[in-house]
Amino acid sequence: MKPGPKPQTAVTKAKRGTLRPDRDGGGAVQLITAGDPPSMPDYMSPAAQDIWMEEISRVMVSGVSEVDSSLFATYCSTEALVRAAFIAGEPPPAAYLTELRRMRELLGIAGPRVRQGAKNGVTQTENPFAKNGKRS
């Protein structure tokens, strides 16, 4: 960690009037918004295309856009290889399973981030620590 105060964002500097284009990027701040759905590449195998069609709705719900097309295509191709290994009765390579887990987390279709939402549809309305320190 560098000593001194934390660097300010370009938006904060612009509001303060201290934004210097020569140091702070020089361009306007662009927000990344949700775009088109991922587009299926032509090079995918038929098995990977089937997986694409199975998983596209789950991936779209998590906010994946056209920018993530390559990652999603890699996920579908790897998943097709793993399924083929299981069907053949062979264990898939451990590296494939590890990468599938990582890609699922990146795409937002599995992992801890997906499960962090409301548990059983119940949301927390009050602070469970509100009574700490109060003696009555």
PDB file of C-alpha atoms in Angstrom:
ATOM      1  CA  MET A   1       0.000   0.000   0.000  1.00  0.00           C
ATOM      2  CA  LYS A   2       1.343   3.415  -0.920  1.00  0.00           C
ATOM      3  CA  PRO A   3       1.748   6.045   1.792  1.00  0.00           C
ATOM      4  CA  GLY A   4      -0.432   9.126   1.771  1.00  0.00           C
ATOM      5  CA  PRO A   5      -4.076   9.769   1.036  1.00  0.00           C
ATOM      6  CA  LYS A   6      -6.029   7.472  -1.212  1.00  0.00           C
ATOM      7  CA  PRO A   7      -6.309   8.593  -4.840  1.00  0.00           C
ATOM      8  CA  GLN A   8      -9.570  10.307  -5.752  1.00  0.00           C
ATOM      9  CA  THR A   9     -11.763   9.234  -8.636  1.00  0.00           C
ATOM     10  CA  ALA A  10     -12.070  11.382 -11.752  1.00  0.00           C
ATOM     11  CA  VAL A  11     -15.701  12.162 -10.874  1.00  0.00           C
ATOM     12  CA  THR A  12     -14.709  13.477  -7.441  1.00  0.00           C
ATOM     13  CA  LYS A  13     -11.917  15.572  -8.926  1.00  0.00           C
ATOM     14  CA  ALA A  14     -14.283  17.009 -11.534  1.00  0.00           C
ATOM     15  CA  LYS A  15     -16.762  18.036  -8.832  1.00  0.00           C
ATOM     16  CA  ARG A  16     -13.974  19.735  -6.855  1.00  0.00           C
ATOM     17  CA  GLY A  17     -12.594  21.425  -9.938  1.00  0.00           C
ATOM     18  CA  THR A  18      -9.198  19.744  -9.588  1.00  0.00           C
ATOM     19  CA  LEU A  19      -9.476  17.403 -12.569  1.00  0.00           C
ATOM     20  CA  ARG A  20      -6.392  17.580 -14.791  1.00  0.00           C
ATOM     21  CA  PRO A  21      -6.861  15.890 -18.172  1.00  0.00           C
ATOM     22  CA  ASP A  22      -3.119  15.414 -18.608  1.00  0.00           C
ATOM     23  CA  ARG A  23      -2.919  13.345 -15.407  1.00  0.00           C
ATOM     24  CA  ASP A  24      -6.387  11.921 -14.919  1.00  0.00           C
ATOM     25  CA  GLY A  25      -7.053  10.193 -18.215  1.00  0.00           C
ATOM     26  CA  GLY A  26      -8.044  13.102 -20.402  1.00  0.00           C
ATOM     27  CA  GLY A  27     -11.353  11.617 -21.490  1.00  0.00           C
ATOM     28  CA  ALA A  28     -14.885  11.807 -20.307  1.00  0.00           C
ATOM     29  CA  VAL A  29     -15.988   9.299 -17.714  1.00  0.00           C
ATOM     30  CA  GLN A  30     -17.948   6.552 -19.421  1.00  0.00           C
ATOM     31  CA  LEU A  31     -20.356   4.330 -17.583  1.00  0.00           C
ATOM     32  CA  ILE A  32     -20.580   0.719 -18.659  1.00  0.00           C
ATOM     33  CA  THR A  33     -24.199  -0.241 -19.066  1.00  0.00           C
ATOM     34  CA  ALA A  34     -25.920  -3.471 -19.891  1.00  0.00           C
ATOM     35  CA  GLY A  35     -25.732  -4.162 -23.584  1.00  0.00           C
ATOM     36  CA  ASP A  36     -26.838  -6.794 -25.983  1.00  0.00           C
ATOM     37  CA  PRO A  37     -26.900 -10.460 -24.985  1.00  0.00           C
ATOM     38  CA  PRO A  38     -23.784 -12.528 -25.683  1.00  0.00           C
ATOM     39  CA  SER A  39     -23.464 -13.589 -29.309  1.00  0.00           C
ATOM     40  CA  MET A  40     -22.696 -17.232 -30.067  1.00  0.00           C
ATOM     41  CA  PRO A  41     -19.434 -17.648 -32.025  1.00  0.00           C
ATOM     42  CA  ASP A  42     -19.350 -19.790 -35.161  1.00  0.00           C
ATOM     43  CA  TYR A  43     -16.503 -22.043 -34.039  1.00  0.00           C
ATOM     44  CA  MET A  44     -18.393 -23.769 -31.202  1.00  0.00           C
ATOM     45  CA  SER A  45     -19.091 -27.496 -31.407  1.00  0.00           C
ATOM     46  CA  PRO A  46     -22.714 -28.712 -31.539  1.00  0.00           C
ATOM     47  CA  ALA A  47     -22.479 -29.946 -27.927  1.00  0.00           C
ATOM     48  CA  ALA A  48     -21.217 -26.543 -26.782  1.00  0.00           C
ATOM     49  CA  GLN A  49     -24.026 -24.839 -28.719  1.00  0.00           C
ATOM     50  CA  ASP A  50     -26.569 -26.987 -26.861  1.00  0.00           C
ATOM     51  CA  ILE A  51     -25.049 -25.921 -23.549  1.00  0.00           C
ATOM     52  CA  TRP A  52     -25.150 -22.294 -24.717  1.00  0.00           C
ATOM     53  CA  MET A  53     -28.898 -22.590 -25.275  1.00  0.00           C
ATOM     54  CA  GLU A  54     -29.393 -24.266 -21.867  1.00  0.00           C
ATOM     55  CA  GLU A  55     -27.443 -21.675 -19.891  1.00  0.00           C
ATOM     56  CA  ILE A  56     -28.091 -18.377 -21.713  1.00  0.00           C
ATOM     57  CA  SER A  57     -31.143 -17.445 -19.613  1.00  0.00           C
ATOM     58  CA  ARG A  58     -29.308 -17.998 -16.318  1.00  0.00           C
ATOM     59  CA  VAL A  59     -26.352 -15.984 -17.545  1.00  0.00           C
ATOM     60  CA  MET A  60     -28.515 -13.098 -18.777  1.00  0.00           C
ATOM     61  CA  VAL A  61     -30.222 -12.806 -15.388  1.00  0.00           C
ATOM     62  CA  SER A  62     -26.825 -12.226 -13.777  1.00  0.00           C
ATOM     63  CA  GLY A  63     -26.115  -9.279 -16.102  1.00  0.00           C
ATOM     64  CA  VAL A  64     -23.731 -10.759 -18.654  1.00  0.00           C
ATOM     65  CA  SER A  65     -23.585  -8.786 -21.912  1.00  0.00           C
ATOM     66  CA  GLU A  66     -22.012  -9.021 -25.362  1.00  0.00           C
ATOM     67  CA  VAL A  67     -18.627  -8.110 -23.888  1.00  0.00           C
ATOM     68  CA  ASP A  68     -18.596 -11.478 -22.115  1.00  0.00           C
ATOM     69  CA  SER A  69     -19.332 -13.558 -25.241  1.00  0.00           C
ATOM     70  CA  SER A  70     -15.845 -15.050 -25.384  1.00  0.00           C
ATOM     71  CA  LEU A  71     -15.845 -16.062 -21.712  1.00  0.00           C
ATOM     72  CA  PHE A  72     -19.283 -17.629 -22.023  1.00  0.00           C
ATOM     73  CA  ALA A  73     -18.216 -19.495 -25.183  1.00  0.00           C
ATOM     74  CA  THR A  74     -15.154 -20.833 -23.361  1.00  0.00           C
ATOM     75  CA  TYR A  75     -17.381 -21.935 -20.485  1.00  0.00           C
ATOM     76  CA  CYS A  76     -19.766 -23.755 -22.844  1.00  0.00           C
ATOM     77  CA  SER A  77     -16.919 -25.483 -24.696  1.00  0.00           C
ATOM     78  CA  THR A  78     -15.262 -26.622 -21.467  1.00  0.00           C
ATOM     79  CA  GLU A  79     -18.585 -27.826 -20.065  1.00  0.00           C
ATOM     80  CA  ALA A  80     -19.129 -29.852 -23.254  1.00  0.00           C
ATOM     81  CA  LEU A  81     -15.722 -31.527 -22.812  1.00  0.00           C
ATOM     82  CA  VAL A  82     -16.479 -32.363 -19.175  1.00  0.00           C
ATOM     83  CA  ARG A  83     -19.889 -33.808 -20.030  1.00  0.00           C
ATOM     84  CA  ALA A  84     -18.353 -35.908 -22.815  1.00  0.00           C
ATOM     85  CA  ALA A  85     -15.805 -37.306 -20.350  1.00  0.00           C
ATOM     86  CA  PHE A  86     -18.542 -38.211 -17.860  1.00  0.00           C
ATOM     87  CA  ILE A  87     -20.622 -39.870 -20.591  1.00  0.00           C
ATOM     88  CA  ALA A  88     -17.576 -41.901 -21.677  1.00  0.00           C
ATOM     89  CA  GLY A  89     -17.184 -43.105 -18.083  1.00  0.00           C
ATOM     90  CA  GLU A  90     -13.861 -41.338 -17.583  1.00  0.00           C
ATOM     91  CA  PRO A  91     -13.038 -38.715 -14.994  1.00  0.00           C
ATOM     92  CA  PRO A  92     -12.557 -35.272 -16.554  1.00  0.00           C
ATOM     93  CA  PRO A  93      -9.254 -33.488 -15.945  1.00  0.00           C
ATOM     94  CA  ALA A  94      -9.232 -31.713 -12.588  1.00  0.00           C
ATOM     95  CA  ALA A  95      -8.091 -28.487 -14.243  1.00  0.00           C
ATOM     96  CA  TYR A  96     -11.292 -28.448 -16.329  1.00  0.00           C
ATOM     97  CA  LEU A  97     -13.427 -28.729 -13.195  1.00  0.00           C
ATOM     98  CA  THR A  98     -11.494 -25.957 -11.464  1.00  0.00           C
ATOM     99  CA  GLU A  99     -11.791 -23.639 -14.451  1.00  0.00           C
ATOM    100  CA  LEU A 100     -15.499 -24.386 -14.788  1.00  0.00           C
ATOM    101  CA  ARG A 101     -16.035 -23.363 -11.166  1.00  0.00           C
ATOM    102  CA  ARG A 102     -14.114 -20.126 -11.725  1.00  0.00           C
ATOM    103  CA  MET A 103     -15.987 -19.304 -14.910  1.00  0.00           C
ATOM    104  CA  ARG A 104     -19.346 -20.006 -13.246  1.00  0.00           C
ATOM    105  CA  GLU A 105     -18.451 -17.533 -10.513  1.00  0.00           C
ATOM    106  CA  LEU A 106     -17.311 -14.934 -13.055  1.00  0.00           C
ATOM    107  CA  LEU A 107     -20.505 -15.348 -15.058  1.00  0.00           C
ATOM    108  CA  GLY A 108     -22.628 -15.143 -11.899  1.00  0.00           C
ATOM    109  CA  ILE A 109     -24.332 -18.511 -12.285  1.00  0.00           C
ATOM    110  CA  ALA A 110     -22.767 -20.302  -9.303  1.00  0.00           C
ATOM    111  CA  GLY A 111     -20.705 -19.688  -6.224  1.00  0.00           C
ATOM    112  CA  PRO A 112     -21.011 -17.611  -3.074  1.00  0.00           C
ATOM    113  CA  ARG A 113     -22.134 -14.409  -4.815  1.00  0.00           C
ATOM    114  CA  VAL A 114     -25.253 -16.079  -6.152  1.00  0.00           C
ATOM    115  CA  ARG A 115     -26.217 -17.296  -2.689  1.00  0.00           C
ATOM    116  CA  GLN A 116     -25.683 -13.958  -0.926  1.00  0.00           C
ATOM    117  CA  GLY A 117     -29.208 -12.741  -1.659  1.00  0.00           C
ATOM    118  CA  ALA A 118     -32.178 -13.072   0.653  1.00  0.00           C
ATOM    119  CA  LYS A 119     -32.374 -16.418   2.413  1.00  0.00           C
ATOM    120  CA  ASN A 120     -35.714 -18.159   1.818  1.00  0.00           C
ATOM    121  CA  GLY A 121     -37.201 -14.905   0.513  1.00  0.00           C
ATOM    122  CA  VAL A 122     -36.881 -13.199   3.909  1.00  0.00           C
ATOM    123  CA  THR A 123     -34.963  -9.958   4.119  1.00  0.00           C
ATOM    124  CA  GLN A 124     -33.495  -8.460   7.254  1.00  0.00           C
ATOM    125  CA  THR A 125     -35.479  -5.439   8.460  1.00  0.00           C
ATOM    126  CA  GLU A 126     -33.747  -4.557  11.713  1.00  0.00           C
ATOM    127  CA  ASN A 127     -30.227  -4.492  13.027  1.00  0.00           C
ATOM    128  CA  PRO A 128     -29.482  -7.659  15.035  1.00  0.00           C
ATOM    129  CA  PHE A 129     -26.794  -5.761  16.962  1.00  0.00           C
ATOM    130  CA  ALA A 130     -29.019  -2.844  18.007  1.00  0.00           C
ATOM    131  CA  LYS A 131     -29.269  -4.075  21.611  1.00  0.00           C
ATOM    132  CA  ASN A 132     -25.531  -4.588  22.051  1.00  0.00           C
ATOM    133  CA  GLY A 133     -24.140  -2.408  24.805  1.00  0.00           C
ATOM    134  CA  LYS A 134     -27.566  -1.539  26.236  1.00  0.00           C
ATOM    135  CA  ARG A 135     -28.323  -2.853  29.687  1.00  0.00           C
ATOM    136  CA  SER A 136     -31.856  -2.915  30.851  1.00  0.00           C
TER     137      SER A 136
END
